[in-house]
Coordinates of C-alpha atoms in Angstrom, one line a residue:
X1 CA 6.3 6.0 19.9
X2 CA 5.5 6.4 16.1
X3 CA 2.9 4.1 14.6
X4 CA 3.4 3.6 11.0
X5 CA 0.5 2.0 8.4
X6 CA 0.9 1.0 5.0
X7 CA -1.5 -0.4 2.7
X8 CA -1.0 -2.3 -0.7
X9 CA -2.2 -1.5 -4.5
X10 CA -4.6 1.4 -4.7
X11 CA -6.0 0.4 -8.1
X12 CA -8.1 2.4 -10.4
X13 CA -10.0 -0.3 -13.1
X14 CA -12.7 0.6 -15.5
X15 CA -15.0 -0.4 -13.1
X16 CA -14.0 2.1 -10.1
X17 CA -13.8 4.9 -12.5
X18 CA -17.7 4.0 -13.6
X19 CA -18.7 3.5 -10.3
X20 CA -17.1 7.1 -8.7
X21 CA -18.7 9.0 -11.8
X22 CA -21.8 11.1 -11.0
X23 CA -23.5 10.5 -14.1
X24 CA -25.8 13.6 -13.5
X25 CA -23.2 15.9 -13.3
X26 CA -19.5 14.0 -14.6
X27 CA -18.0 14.6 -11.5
X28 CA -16.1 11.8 -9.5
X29 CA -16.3 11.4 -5.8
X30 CA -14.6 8.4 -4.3
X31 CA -14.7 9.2 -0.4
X32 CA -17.0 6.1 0.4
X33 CA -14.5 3.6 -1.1
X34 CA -12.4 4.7 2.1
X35 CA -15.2 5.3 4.5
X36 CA -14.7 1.9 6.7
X37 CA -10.8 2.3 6.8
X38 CA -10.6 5.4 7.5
X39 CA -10.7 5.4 11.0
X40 CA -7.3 3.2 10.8
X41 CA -5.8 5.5 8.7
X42 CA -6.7 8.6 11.3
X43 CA -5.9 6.4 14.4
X44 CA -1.9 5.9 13.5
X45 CA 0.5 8.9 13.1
X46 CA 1.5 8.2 9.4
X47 CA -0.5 6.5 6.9
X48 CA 1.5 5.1 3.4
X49 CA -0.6 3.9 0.5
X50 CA 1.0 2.4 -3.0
X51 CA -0.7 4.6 -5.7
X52 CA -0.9 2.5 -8.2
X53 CA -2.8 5.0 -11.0
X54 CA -1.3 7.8 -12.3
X55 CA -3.3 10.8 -12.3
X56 CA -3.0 12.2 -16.2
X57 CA -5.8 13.7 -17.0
X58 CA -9.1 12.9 -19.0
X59 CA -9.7 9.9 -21.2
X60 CA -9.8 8.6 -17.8
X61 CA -8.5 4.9 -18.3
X62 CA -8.5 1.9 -16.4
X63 CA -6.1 -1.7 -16.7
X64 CA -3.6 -1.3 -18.7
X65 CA -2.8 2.0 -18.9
X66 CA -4.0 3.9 -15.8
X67 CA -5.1 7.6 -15.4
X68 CA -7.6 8.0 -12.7
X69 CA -9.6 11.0 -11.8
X70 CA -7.8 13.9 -9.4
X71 CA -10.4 13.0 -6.6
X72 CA -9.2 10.0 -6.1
X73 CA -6.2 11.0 -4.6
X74 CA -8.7 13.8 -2.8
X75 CA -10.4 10.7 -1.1
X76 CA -7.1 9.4 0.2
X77 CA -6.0 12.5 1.3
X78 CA -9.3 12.8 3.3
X79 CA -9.4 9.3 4.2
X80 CA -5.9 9.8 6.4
X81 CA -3.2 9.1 3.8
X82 CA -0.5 11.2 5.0
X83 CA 2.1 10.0 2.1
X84 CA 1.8 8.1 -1.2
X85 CA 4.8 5.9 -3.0
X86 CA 4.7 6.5 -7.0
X87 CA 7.4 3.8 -8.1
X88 CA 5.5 0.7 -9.5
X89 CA 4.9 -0.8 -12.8
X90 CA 1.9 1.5 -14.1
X91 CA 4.3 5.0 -12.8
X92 CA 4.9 5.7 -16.9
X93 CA 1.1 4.8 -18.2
X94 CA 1.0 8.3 -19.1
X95 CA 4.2 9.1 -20.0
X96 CA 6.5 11.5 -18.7
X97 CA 3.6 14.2 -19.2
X98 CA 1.4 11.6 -16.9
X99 CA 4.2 11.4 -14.2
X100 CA 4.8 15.2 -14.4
X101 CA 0.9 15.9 -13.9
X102 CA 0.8 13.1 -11.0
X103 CA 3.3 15.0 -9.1
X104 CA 1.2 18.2 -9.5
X105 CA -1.8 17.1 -8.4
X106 CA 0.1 15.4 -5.2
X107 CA 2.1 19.1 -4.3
X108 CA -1.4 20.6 -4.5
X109 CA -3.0 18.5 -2.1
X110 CA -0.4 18.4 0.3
X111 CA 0.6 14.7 0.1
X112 CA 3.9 14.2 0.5
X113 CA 4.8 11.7 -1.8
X114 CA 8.3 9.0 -3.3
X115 CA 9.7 7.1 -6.3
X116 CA 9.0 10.0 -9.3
X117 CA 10.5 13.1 -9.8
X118 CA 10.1 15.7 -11.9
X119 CA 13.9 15.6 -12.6
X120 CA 16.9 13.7 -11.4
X121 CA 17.8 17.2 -10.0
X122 CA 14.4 16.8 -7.8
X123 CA 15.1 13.5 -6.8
X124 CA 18.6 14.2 -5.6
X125 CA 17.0 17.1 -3.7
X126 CA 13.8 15.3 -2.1
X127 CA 15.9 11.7 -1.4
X128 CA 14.8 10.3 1.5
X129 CA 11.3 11.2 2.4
X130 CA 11.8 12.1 5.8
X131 CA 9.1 11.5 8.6
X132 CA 9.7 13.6 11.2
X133 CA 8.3 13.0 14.7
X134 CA 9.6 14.1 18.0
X135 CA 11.6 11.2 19.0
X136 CA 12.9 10.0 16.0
X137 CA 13.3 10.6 12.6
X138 CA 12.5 7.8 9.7
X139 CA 13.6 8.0 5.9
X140 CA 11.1 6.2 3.2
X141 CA 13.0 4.9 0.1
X142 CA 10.4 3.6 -3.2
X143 CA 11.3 1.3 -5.9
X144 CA 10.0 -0.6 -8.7
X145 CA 11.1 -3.2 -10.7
X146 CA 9.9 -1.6 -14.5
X147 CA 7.3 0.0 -15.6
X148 CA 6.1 -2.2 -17.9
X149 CA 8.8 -1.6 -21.1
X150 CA 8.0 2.1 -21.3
X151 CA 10.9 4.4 -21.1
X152 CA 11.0 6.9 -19.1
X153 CA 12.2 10.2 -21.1
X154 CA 14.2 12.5 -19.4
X155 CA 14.0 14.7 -16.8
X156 CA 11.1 12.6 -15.7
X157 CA 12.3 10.4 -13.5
X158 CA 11.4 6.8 -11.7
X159 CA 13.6 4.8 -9.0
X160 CA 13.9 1.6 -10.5
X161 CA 15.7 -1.4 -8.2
X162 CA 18.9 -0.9 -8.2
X163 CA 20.6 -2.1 -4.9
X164 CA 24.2 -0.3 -5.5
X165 CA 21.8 3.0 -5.7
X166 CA 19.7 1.9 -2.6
X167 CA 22.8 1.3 -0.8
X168 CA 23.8 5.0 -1.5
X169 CA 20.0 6.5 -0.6
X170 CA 20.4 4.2 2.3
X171 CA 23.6 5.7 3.7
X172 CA 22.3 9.1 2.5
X173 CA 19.5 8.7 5.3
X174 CA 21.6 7.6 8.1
X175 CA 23.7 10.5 7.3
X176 CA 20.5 12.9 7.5
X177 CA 19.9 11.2 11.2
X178 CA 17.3 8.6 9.9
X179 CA 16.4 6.1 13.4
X180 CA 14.8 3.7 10.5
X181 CA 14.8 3.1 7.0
X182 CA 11.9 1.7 5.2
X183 CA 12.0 0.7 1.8
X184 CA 8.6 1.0 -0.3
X185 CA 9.2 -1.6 -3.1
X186 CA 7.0 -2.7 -6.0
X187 CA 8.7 -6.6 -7.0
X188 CA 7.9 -10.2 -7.5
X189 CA 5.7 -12.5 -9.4
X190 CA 2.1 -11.1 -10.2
X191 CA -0.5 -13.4 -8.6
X192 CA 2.0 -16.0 -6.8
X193 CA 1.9 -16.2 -3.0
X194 CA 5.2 -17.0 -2.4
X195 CA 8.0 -14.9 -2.1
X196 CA 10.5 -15.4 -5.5
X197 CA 14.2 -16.1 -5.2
X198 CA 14.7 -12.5 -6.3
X199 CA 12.8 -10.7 -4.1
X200 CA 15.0 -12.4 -1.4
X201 CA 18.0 -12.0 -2.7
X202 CA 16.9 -7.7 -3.3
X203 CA 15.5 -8.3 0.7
X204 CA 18.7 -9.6 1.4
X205 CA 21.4 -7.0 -0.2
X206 CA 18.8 -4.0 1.1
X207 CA 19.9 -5.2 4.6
X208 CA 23.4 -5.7 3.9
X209 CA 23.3 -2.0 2.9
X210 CA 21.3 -1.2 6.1
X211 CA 17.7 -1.1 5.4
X212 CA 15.6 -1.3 8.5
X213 CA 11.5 -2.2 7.3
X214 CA 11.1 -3.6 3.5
X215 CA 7.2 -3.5 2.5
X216 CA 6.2 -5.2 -0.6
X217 CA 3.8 -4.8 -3.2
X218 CA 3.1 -5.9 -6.6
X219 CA 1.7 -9.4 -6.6
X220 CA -2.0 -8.5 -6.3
X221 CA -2.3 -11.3 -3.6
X222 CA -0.9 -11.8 -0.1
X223 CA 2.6 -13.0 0.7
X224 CA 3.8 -13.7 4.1
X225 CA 5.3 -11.2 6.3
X226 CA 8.5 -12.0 8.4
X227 CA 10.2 -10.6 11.0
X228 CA 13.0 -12.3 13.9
X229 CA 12.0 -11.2 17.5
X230 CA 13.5 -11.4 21.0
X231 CA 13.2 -9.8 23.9
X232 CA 14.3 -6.8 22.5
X233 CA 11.3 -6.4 19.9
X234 CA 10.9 -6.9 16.2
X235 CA 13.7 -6.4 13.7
X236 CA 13.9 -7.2 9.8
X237 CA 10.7 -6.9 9.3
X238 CA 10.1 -7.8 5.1
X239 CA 6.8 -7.7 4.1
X240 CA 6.5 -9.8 0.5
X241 CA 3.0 -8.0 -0.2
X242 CA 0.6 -6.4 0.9
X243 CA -1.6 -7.7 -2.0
X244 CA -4.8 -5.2 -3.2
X245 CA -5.8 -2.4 -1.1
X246 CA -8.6 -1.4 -3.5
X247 CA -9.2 -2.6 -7.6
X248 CA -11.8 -4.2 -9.2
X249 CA -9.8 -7.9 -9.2
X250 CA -12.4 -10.3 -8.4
X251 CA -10.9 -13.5 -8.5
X252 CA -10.2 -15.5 -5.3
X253 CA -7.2 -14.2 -3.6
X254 CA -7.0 -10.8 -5.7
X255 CA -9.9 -9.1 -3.8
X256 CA -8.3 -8.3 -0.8
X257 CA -5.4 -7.4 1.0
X258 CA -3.9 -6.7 4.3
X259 CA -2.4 -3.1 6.4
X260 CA 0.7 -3.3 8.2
X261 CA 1.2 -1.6 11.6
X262 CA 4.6 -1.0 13.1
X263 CA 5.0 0.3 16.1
X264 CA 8.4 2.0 16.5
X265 CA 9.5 3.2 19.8
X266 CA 12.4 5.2 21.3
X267 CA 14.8 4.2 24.4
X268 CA 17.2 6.5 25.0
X269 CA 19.5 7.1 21.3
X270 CA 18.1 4.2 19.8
X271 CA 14.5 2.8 18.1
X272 CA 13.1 -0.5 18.1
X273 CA 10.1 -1.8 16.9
X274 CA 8.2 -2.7 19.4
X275 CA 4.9 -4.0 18.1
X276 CA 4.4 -5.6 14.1
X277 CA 0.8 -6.7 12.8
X278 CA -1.8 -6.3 9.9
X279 CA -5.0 -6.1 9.0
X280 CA -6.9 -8.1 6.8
X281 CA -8.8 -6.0 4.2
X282 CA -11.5 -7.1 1.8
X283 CA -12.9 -5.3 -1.3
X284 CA -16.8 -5.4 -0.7
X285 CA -19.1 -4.8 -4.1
X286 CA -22.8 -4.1 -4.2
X287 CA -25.1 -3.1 -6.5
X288 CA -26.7 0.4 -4.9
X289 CA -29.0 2.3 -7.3
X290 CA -28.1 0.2 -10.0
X291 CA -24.6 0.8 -9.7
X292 CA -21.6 -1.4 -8.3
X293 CA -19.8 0.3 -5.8
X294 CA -16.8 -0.4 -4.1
X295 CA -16.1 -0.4 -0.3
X296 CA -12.8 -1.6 2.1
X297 CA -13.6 -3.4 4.6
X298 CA -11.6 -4.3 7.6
X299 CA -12.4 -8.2 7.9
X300 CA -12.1 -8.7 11.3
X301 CA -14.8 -5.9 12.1
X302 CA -17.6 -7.7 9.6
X303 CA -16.5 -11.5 9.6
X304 CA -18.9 -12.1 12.4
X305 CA -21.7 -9.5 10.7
X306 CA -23.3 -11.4 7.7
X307 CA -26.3 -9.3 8.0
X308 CA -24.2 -6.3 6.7
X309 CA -23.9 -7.7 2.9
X310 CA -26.2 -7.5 0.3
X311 CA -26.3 -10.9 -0.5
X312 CA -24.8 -14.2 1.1
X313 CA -22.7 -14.6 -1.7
X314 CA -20.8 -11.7 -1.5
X315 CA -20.4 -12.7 2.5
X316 CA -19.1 -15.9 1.5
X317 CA -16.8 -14.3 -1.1
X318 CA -15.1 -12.4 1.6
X319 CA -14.8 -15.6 4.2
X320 CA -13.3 -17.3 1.9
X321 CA -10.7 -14.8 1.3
X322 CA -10.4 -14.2 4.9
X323 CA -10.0 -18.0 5.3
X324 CA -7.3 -18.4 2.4
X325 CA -4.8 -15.2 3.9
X326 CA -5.4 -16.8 7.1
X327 CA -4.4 -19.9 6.0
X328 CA -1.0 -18.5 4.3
X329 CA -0.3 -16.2 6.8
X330 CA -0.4 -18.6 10.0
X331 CA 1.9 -20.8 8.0
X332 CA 4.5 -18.4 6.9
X333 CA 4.3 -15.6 9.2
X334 CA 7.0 -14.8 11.8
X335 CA 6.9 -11.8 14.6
X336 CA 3.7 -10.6 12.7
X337 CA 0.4 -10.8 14.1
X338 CA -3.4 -10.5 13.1
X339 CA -4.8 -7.1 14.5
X340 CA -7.9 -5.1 14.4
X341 CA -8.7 -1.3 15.6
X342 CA -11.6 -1.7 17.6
X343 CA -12.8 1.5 20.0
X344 CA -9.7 3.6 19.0
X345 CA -7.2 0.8 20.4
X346 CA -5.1 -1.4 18.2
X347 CA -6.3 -5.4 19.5
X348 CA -5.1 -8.8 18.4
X349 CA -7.7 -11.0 16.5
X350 CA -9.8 -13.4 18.8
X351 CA -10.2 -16.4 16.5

């Protein structure tokens, strides 16, 4: 069996930038933004993150257009992020100098990573990801929508949605002896819980051409996940969004998100998935030594612990995000299920 878990928008705001800055010494350290999580991330087999930053270089900038220190891509890599999709809306902040430099830094630290290239040369080379395990073999596709009006110059390169081009990159992998194909894909309506009529119809064709798993991001919020199930398992499983992994969004719905687990499993020549769930994630913000800091928290693992927060605000911040997703979620979801890692096993929620 390979376990698969992907989380949504790794963000990089003014505010996470000031608070991973050693002010003694200028240097940047974001491991603790990771610390409660990271146990998830080291307890599946791959762990896929959106990087939503780019990492350009000094003026280090925050919303709207990103650069974020080297070391936060450090912490992820120590935090269990085995692989890191590049396509979203923010890809071109830099320009192509920014994407170039992102890249680097990526191949230096051993990420693996999709959806910018150095060159369509590259990208012809490197398409599909492939995730190799000893049963199986599982291609990763990334796409975004834009990134945000800037062209891209050439050779720099970003896979924007294009479903006659997925369609190809999706034959591509079953032709390279992909078992799955996922599709990483940065689309819809910032801020809106529902799935648009677009991203359907994109969900839709991606099938047609054979996709496997979709997983969404983009919205900043929650949208429901959905997959059909029978006795046989889980199949089209389309996640709308993942909403925010980490960013200093503080408004109600913005400051959290949720991880999706899929548990794929081999029978004989062919793969199934055999297990689909997520965990809720919230984006916890004291003040420690007169500094805010930033913290993911697994919600299921704290929503019974109101001792653990600074104040009973920021405990009632978090139930009430906890109580909005749930809300959404138990309305719209289908095969998935609320799940929490507790003692190295994977559990479903007791409500």
């Amino acid at each position: 069996m390979l376990t698969l878990l992907f989380a949504g928008d790794i963000m990089g705001h003014d505010g996470q930038i000031a608070s991973a800055r050693d002010d003694s010494t200028g240097a940047y350290a974001y491991d603790t933004v990771f610390s409660y999580v990271a146990p998830l991330l080291e307890g599946v087999d791959v762990a896929i993150g959106n990087l939503e930053v780019t990492l350009g270089g000094p003026p280090f900038r925050g919303y709207p257009a990103f650069s974020s220190p080297d070391e936060l891509a450090v912490a992820c890599q120590n935090a269990g992020f085995d692989i890191l999709g590049t396509a979203n809306n923010h890809s071109a902040d830099r320009g192509s100098r920014g994407i170039f430099r992102t890249i680097r830094v990526l191949d230096s630290l051993g990420i693996r990573h999709t959806g910018t290239w150095i060159s369509p040369e590259s990208r012809d080379s490197l398409t599909p990801l492939m995730i190799g395990h000893e049963s199986m073999r599982v291609a990763l596709l990334a796409y975004t929508y834009g990134t945000n009006g800037i062209t891209v110059p050439p050779p720099a390169t970003v896979a924007y949605i294009d479903t006659v081009c997925a369609a190809a990159e999706i034959r591509r992998a079953k032709c390279l002896g992909a078992d799955q194909t996922v599709i990483f894909i940065h689309w819809g309506i910032e801020y809106d819980t529902i799935a648009s009529r677009e991203q359907k119809l994109i969900a839709s064709a991606l099938q047609r051409s054979g996709a496997d798993i979709v997983i969404g991001s983009h919205p900043h919020v929650l949208q429901p996940m959905n997959a059909d199930t029978d006795s046989a398992g889980f199949s089209n499983p389309v996640v709308w969004s993942m909403g925010n992994f980490v960013s200093n969004q503080r408004t109600r719905r913005r400051d959290g998100g949720a991880m999706i687990r899929l548990d794929i499993t081999a029978r004989g020549d062919t793969t199934f998935i055999s297990d689909a769930g997520y965990v809720l994630t919230w984006v916890y913000t004291p003040v420690e030594q007169g500094k805010k800091k930033f913290y993911i928290l697994p919600c299921a693992e704290f929503e019974k612990s109101p001792e653990f927060f600074q104040s009973s605000e920021h405990y009632d911040a978090m139930m009430t995000y906890i109580s909005d997703a749930r809300r959404l979620l138990d309305n719209l979801n289908t095969g998935f299920r609320e799940t929490a890692f507790l003692d190295g096993n994977w559990v479903t929620v007791a409500r």
